[in-house]
Short mmCIF file of C-alpha atoms in Angstrom, two decimals:
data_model
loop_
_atom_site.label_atom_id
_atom_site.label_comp_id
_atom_site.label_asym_id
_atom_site.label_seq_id
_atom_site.Cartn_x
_atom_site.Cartn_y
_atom_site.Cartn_z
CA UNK P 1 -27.72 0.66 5.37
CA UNK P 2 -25.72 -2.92 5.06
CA UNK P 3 -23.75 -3.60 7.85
CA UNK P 4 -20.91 -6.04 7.75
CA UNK P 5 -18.94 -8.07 10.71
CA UNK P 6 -15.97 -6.46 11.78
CA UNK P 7 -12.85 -9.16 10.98
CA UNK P 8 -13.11 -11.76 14.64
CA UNK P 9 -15.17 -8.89 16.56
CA UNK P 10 -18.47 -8.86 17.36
CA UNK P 11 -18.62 -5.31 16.02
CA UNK P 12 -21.31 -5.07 12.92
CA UNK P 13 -20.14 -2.31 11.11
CA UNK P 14 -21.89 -0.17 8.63
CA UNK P 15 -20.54 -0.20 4.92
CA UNK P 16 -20.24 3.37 4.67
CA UNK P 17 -18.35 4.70 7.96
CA UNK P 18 -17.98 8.42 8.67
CA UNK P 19 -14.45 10.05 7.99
CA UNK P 20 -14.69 12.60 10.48
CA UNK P 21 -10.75 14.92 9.63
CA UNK P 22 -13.62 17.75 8.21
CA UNK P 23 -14.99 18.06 11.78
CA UNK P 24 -11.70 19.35 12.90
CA UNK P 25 -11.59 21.95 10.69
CA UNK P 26 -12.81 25.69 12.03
CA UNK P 27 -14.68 26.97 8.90
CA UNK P 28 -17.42 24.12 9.99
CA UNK P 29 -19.29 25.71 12.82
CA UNK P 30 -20.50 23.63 15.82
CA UNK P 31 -23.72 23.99 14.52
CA UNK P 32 -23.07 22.67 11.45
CA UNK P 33 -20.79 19.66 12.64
CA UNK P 34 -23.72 18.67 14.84
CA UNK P 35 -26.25 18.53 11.88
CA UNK P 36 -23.84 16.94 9.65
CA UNK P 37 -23.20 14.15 12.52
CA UNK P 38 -26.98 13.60 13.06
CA UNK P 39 -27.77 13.06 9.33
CA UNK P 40 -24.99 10.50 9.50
CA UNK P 41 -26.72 8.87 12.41
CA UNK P 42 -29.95 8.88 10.35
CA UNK P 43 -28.08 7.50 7.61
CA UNK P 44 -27.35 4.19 9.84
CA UNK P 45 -23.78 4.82 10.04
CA UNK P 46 -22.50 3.14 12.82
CA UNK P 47 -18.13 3.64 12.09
CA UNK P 48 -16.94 6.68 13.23
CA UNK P 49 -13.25 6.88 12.48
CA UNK P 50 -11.24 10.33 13.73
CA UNK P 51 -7.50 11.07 15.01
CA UNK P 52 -5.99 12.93 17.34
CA UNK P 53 -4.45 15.15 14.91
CA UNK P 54 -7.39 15.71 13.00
CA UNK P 55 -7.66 19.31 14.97
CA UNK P 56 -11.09 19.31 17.26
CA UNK P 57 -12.71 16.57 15.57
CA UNK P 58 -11.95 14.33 18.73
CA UNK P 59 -14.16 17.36 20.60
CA UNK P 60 -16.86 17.49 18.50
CA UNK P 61 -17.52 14.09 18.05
CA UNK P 62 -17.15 14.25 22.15
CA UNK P 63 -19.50 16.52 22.32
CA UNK P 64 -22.19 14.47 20.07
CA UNK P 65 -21.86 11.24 20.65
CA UNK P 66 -22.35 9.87 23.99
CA UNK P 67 -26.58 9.82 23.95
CA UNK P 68 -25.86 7.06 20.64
CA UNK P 69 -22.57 5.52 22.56
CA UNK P 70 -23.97 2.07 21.76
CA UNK P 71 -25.12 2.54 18.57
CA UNK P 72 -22.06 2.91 16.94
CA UNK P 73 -18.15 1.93 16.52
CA UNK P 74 -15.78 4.47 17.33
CA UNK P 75 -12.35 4.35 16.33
CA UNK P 76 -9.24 6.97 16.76
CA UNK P 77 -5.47 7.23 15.85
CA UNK P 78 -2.58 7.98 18.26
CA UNK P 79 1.39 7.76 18.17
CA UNK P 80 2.71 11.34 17.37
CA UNK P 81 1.60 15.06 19.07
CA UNK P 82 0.77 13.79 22.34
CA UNK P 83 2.40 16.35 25.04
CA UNK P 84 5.81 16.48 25.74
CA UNK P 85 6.62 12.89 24.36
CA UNK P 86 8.46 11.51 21.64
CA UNK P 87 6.11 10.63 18.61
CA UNK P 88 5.78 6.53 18.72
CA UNK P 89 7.36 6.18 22.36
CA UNK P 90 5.06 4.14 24.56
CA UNK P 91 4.71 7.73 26.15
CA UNK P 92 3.42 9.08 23.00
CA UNK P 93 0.61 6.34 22.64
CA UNK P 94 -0.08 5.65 26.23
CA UNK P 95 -0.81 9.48 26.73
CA UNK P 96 -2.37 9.46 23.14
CA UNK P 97 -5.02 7.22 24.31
CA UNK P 98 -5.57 9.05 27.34
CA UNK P 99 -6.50 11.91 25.74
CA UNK P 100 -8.43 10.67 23.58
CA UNK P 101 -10.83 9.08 25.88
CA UNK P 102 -11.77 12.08 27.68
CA UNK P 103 -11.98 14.28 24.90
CA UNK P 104 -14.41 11.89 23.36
CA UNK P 105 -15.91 11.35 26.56
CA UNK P 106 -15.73 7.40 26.37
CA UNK P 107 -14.94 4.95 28.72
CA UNK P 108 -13.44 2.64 26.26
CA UNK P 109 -12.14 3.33 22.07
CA UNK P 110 -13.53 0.46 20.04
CA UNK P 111 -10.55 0.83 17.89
CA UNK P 112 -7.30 2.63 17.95
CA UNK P 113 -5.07 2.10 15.27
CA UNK P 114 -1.16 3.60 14.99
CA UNK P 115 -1.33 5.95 12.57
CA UNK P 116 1.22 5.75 9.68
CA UNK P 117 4.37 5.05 11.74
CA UNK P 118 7.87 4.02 9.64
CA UNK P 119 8.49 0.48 9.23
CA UNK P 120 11.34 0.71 12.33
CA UNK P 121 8.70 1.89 14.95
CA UNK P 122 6.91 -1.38 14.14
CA UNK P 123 9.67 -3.54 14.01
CA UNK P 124 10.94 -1.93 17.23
CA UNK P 125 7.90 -3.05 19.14
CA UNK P 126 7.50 -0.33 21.77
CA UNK P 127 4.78 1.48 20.11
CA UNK P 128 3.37 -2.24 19.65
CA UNK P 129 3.24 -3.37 23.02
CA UNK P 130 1.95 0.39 24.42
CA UNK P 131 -1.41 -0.03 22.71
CA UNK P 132 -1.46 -3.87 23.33
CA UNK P 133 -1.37 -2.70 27.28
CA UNK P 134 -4.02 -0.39 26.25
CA UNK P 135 -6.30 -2.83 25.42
CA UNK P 136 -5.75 -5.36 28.25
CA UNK P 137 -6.57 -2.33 30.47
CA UNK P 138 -9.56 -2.41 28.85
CA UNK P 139 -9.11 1.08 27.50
CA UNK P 140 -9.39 0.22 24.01
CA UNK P 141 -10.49 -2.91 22.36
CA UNK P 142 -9.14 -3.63 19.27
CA UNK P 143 -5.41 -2.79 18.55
CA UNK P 144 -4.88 -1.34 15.07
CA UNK P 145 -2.85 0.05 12.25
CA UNK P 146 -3.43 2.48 9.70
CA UNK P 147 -1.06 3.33 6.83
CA UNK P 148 0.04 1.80 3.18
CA UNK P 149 2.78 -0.31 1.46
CA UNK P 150 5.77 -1.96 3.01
CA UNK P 151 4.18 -0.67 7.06
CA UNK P 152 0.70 -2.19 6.06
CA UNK P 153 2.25 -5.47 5.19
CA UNK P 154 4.22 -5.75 8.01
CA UNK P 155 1.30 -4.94 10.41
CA UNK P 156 -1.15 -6.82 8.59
CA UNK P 157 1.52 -10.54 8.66
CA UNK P 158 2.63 -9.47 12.45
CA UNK P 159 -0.80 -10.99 14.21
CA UNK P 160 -0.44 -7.60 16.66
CA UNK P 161 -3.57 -6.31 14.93
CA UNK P 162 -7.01 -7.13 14.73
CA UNK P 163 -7.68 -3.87 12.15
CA UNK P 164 -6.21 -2.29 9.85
CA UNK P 165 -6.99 1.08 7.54
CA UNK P 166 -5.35 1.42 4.16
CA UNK P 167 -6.02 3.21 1.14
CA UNK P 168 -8.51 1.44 -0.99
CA UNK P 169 -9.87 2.91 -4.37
CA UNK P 170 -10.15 2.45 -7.88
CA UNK P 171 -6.46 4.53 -8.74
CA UNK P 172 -5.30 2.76 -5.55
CA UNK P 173 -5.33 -0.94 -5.54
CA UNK P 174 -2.44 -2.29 -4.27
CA UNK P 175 -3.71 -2.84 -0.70
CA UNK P 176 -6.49 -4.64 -1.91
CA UNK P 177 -4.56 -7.43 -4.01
CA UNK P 178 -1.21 -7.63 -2.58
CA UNK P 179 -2.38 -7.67 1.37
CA UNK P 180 -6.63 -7.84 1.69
CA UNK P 181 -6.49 -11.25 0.76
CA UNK P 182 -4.22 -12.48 3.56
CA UNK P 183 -5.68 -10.52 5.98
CA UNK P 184 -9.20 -11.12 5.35
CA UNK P 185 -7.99 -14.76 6.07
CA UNK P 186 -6.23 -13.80 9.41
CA UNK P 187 -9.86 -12.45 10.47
CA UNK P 188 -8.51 -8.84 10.70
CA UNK P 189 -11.11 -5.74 10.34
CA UNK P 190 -10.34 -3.58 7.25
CA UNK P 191 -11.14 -0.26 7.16
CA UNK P 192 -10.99 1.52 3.61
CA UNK P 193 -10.12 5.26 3.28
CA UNK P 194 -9.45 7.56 0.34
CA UNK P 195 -12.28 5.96 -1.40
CA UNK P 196 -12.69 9.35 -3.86
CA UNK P 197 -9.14 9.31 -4.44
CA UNK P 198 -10.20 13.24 -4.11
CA UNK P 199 -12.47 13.35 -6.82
CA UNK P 200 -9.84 13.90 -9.10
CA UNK P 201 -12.43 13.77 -11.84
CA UNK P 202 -13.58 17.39 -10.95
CA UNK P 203 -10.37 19.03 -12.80
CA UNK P 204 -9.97 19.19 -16.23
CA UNK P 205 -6.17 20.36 -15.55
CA UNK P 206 -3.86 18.71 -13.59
CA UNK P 207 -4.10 19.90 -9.91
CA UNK P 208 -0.65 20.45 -9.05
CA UNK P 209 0.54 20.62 -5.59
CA UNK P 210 -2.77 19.31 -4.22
CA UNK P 211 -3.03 15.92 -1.79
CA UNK P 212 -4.48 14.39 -5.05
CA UNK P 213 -2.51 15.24 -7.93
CA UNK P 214 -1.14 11.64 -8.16
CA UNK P 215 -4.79 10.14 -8.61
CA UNK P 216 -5.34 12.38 -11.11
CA UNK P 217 -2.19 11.18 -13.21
CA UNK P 218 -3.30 8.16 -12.70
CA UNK P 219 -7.03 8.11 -13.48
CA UNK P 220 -6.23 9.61 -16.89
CA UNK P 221 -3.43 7.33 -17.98
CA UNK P 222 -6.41 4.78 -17.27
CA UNK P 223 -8.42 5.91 -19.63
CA UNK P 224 -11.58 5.14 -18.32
CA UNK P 225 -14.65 6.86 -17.57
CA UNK P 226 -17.68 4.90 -15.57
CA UNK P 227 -19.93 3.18 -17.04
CA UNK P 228 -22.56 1.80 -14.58
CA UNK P 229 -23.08 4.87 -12.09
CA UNK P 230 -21.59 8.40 -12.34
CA UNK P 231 -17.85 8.74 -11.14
CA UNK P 232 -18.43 9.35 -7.18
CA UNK P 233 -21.30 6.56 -7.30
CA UNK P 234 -18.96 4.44 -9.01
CA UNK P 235 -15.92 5.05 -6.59
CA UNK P 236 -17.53 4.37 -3.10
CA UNK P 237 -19.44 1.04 -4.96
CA UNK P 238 -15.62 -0.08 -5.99
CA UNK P 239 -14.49 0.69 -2.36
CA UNK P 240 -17.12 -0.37 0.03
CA UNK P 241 -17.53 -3.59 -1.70
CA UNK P 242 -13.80 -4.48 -2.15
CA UNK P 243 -13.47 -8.09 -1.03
CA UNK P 244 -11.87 -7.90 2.44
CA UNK P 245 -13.28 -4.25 3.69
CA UNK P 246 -15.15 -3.91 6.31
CA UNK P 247 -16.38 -0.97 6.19
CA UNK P 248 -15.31 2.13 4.32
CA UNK P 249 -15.01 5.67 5.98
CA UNK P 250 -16.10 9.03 3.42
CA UNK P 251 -14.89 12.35 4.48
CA UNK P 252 -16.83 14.98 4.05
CA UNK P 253 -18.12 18.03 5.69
CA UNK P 254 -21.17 17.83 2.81
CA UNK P 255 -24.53 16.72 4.18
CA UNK P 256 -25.65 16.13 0.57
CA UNK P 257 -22.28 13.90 -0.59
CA UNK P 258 -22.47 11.88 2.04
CA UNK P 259 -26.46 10.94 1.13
CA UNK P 260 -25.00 10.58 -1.90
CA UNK P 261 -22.38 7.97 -0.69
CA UNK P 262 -25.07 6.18 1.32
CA UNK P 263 -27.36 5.92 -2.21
CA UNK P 264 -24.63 4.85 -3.95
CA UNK P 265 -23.59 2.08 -1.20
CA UNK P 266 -27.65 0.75 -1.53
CA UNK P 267 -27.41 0.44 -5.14
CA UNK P 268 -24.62 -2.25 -4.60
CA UNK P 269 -21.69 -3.69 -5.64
CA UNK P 270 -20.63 -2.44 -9.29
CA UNK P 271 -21.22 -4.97 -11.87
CA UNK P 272 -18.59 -7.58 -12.09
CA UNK P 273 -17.72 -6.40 -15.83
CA UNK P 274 -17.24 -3.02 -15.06
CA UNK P 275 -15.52 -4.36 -11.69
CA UNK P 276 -13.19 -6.07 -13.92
CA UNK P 277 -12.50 -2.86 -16.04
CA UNK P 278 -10.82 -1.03 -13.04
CA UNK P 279 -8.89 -3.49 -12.05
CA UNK P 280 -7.27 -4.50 -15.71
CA UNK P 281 -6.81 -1.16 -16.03
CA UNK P 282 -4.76 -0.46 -12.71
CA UNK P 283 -3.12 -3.63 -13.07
CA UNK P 284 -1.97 -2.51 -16.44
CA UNK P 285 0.25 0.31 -14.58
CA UNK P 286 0.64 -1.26 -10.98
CA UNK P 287 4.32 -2.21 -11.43
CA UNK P 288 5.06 1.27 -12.59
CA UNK P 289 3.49 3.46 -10.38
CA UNK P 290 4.39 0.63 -6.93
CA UNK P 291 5.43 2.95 -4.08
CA UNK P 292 3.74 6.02 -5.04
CA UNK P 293 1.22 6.34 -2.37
#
């Protein structure tokens, strides 16, 4: 497995990190979660990204992960859900933190980003500062951010982060030229998600009133089907090798997708003509379909 540097840290990151919202889910049994987990160790993953509202994924991964503690980069989300407290007060994250460290039975989070808060709760600071305290407590030690458009490029010129997660894939590009650039300059760690954009390739109707019914519009007024690797192989090669990620995190409850992912990450990055493809072809529609995600 390639590993990377994570922006200034001295984390070295895997390419392909672990998505871990399917471990929160109830239909997976423990069992299964633990197996699934395991093959990702095997895999050399060594980014484990999870939330607190991703249902008992925080548990589970709790409940795994302390024997390979040092072996891997651990990251979580806070801001809304935590008891009794507004969502963004310093409350909110302060507790959200807390939580999260004993439920993944850690003594410190490697990386805790805010998790798709409005523009105002950034500018207003107080959500800001609360993880900032957070990590001069030694609680957590890198501060980050995690959402897309007008938020991501606030976060990403503000010099409050040193990571940042954003929606990287080849029907979503818009992070990667309009903000990667400048932030792969500021030294920040970049953490890709979405990289399937669903798979929206496995419907030959539009899937209405699904999470990815918006990649699918726009992978067919694209026009494009892959040319160098089949269409998963050829969407986590376009993601984890975007210039500026660090690593980039695949959901997936699967035990054969994500070997899949990994094979597709050692085959490298796509070549630069079809590279080139993608991108024409989203730039050809970017102005159009700006503010959609």
């Amino acid at each position: 497995m390639l590993h990377k540097t994570f922006g200034h840290t001295t984390f070295a990151v895997s390419a392909l990190g672990f998505g871990a919202g399917h471990l929160g889910d109830d239909v997976l049994t423990d069992q299964e979660a633990h197996r699934l987990l395991d093959r990702a160790i095997g895999l050399g993953i060594t980014f484990f990204d999870t939330a607190r509202s991703y249902g008992r994924s925080e548990e589970r991964l709790g409940a795994f992960l302390p024997p390979h503690r040092d072996q891997v980069v651990l990251s979580t989300k806070v801001g809304t859900g935590a008891s009794g407290q507004p969502d963004w007060s310093a409350a909110a994250v302060r507790l959200g933190v807390e939580e999260s460290l004993r439920t993944l039975r850690t003594d410190v989070i490697d990386v805790v980003f805010l998790h798709a808060c409005p523009l105002e709760v950034l500018e207003k600071g107080e959500a800001i500062d609360a993880l900032l305290a957070c990590v001069d407590a030694g609680k957590v030690r890198v501060a980050g951010f995690s959402g897309d458009n007008e938020p991501l490029a606030w976060a990403a010129a503000s010099n409050a982060f040193g990571a940042l997660q954003t929606s990287v894939n080849i029907a979503d590009q818009n992070s990667l030229h309009e903000i990667l650039p400048d932030a792969a300059h500021r030294g920040i760690g970049v953490v890709a998600k979405r990289p399937l954009a669903n798979a929206p390739w496995r419907y030959s109707e539009r899937p209405t009133g699904t999470y990815g019914e918006t990649y699918w519009d726009r992978i067919n007024q694209m026009g494009l089907e892959p040319q160098a690797d089949d269409w998963p192989g050829t969407a986590v090669r376009f993601s984890a090798f975007a210039p500026g990620v660090s690593t980039m995190v695949m959901g997936t409850s699967n035990v054969a997708h994500l070997e899949e992912a990994a094979a597709a990450v050692a085959r490298g990055p796509l070549p630069e003509t079809e590279l080139h493809r993608w991108e024409k072809a989203f730039t050809r529609h970017a102005q159009e379909w700006a503010g959609e995600d």
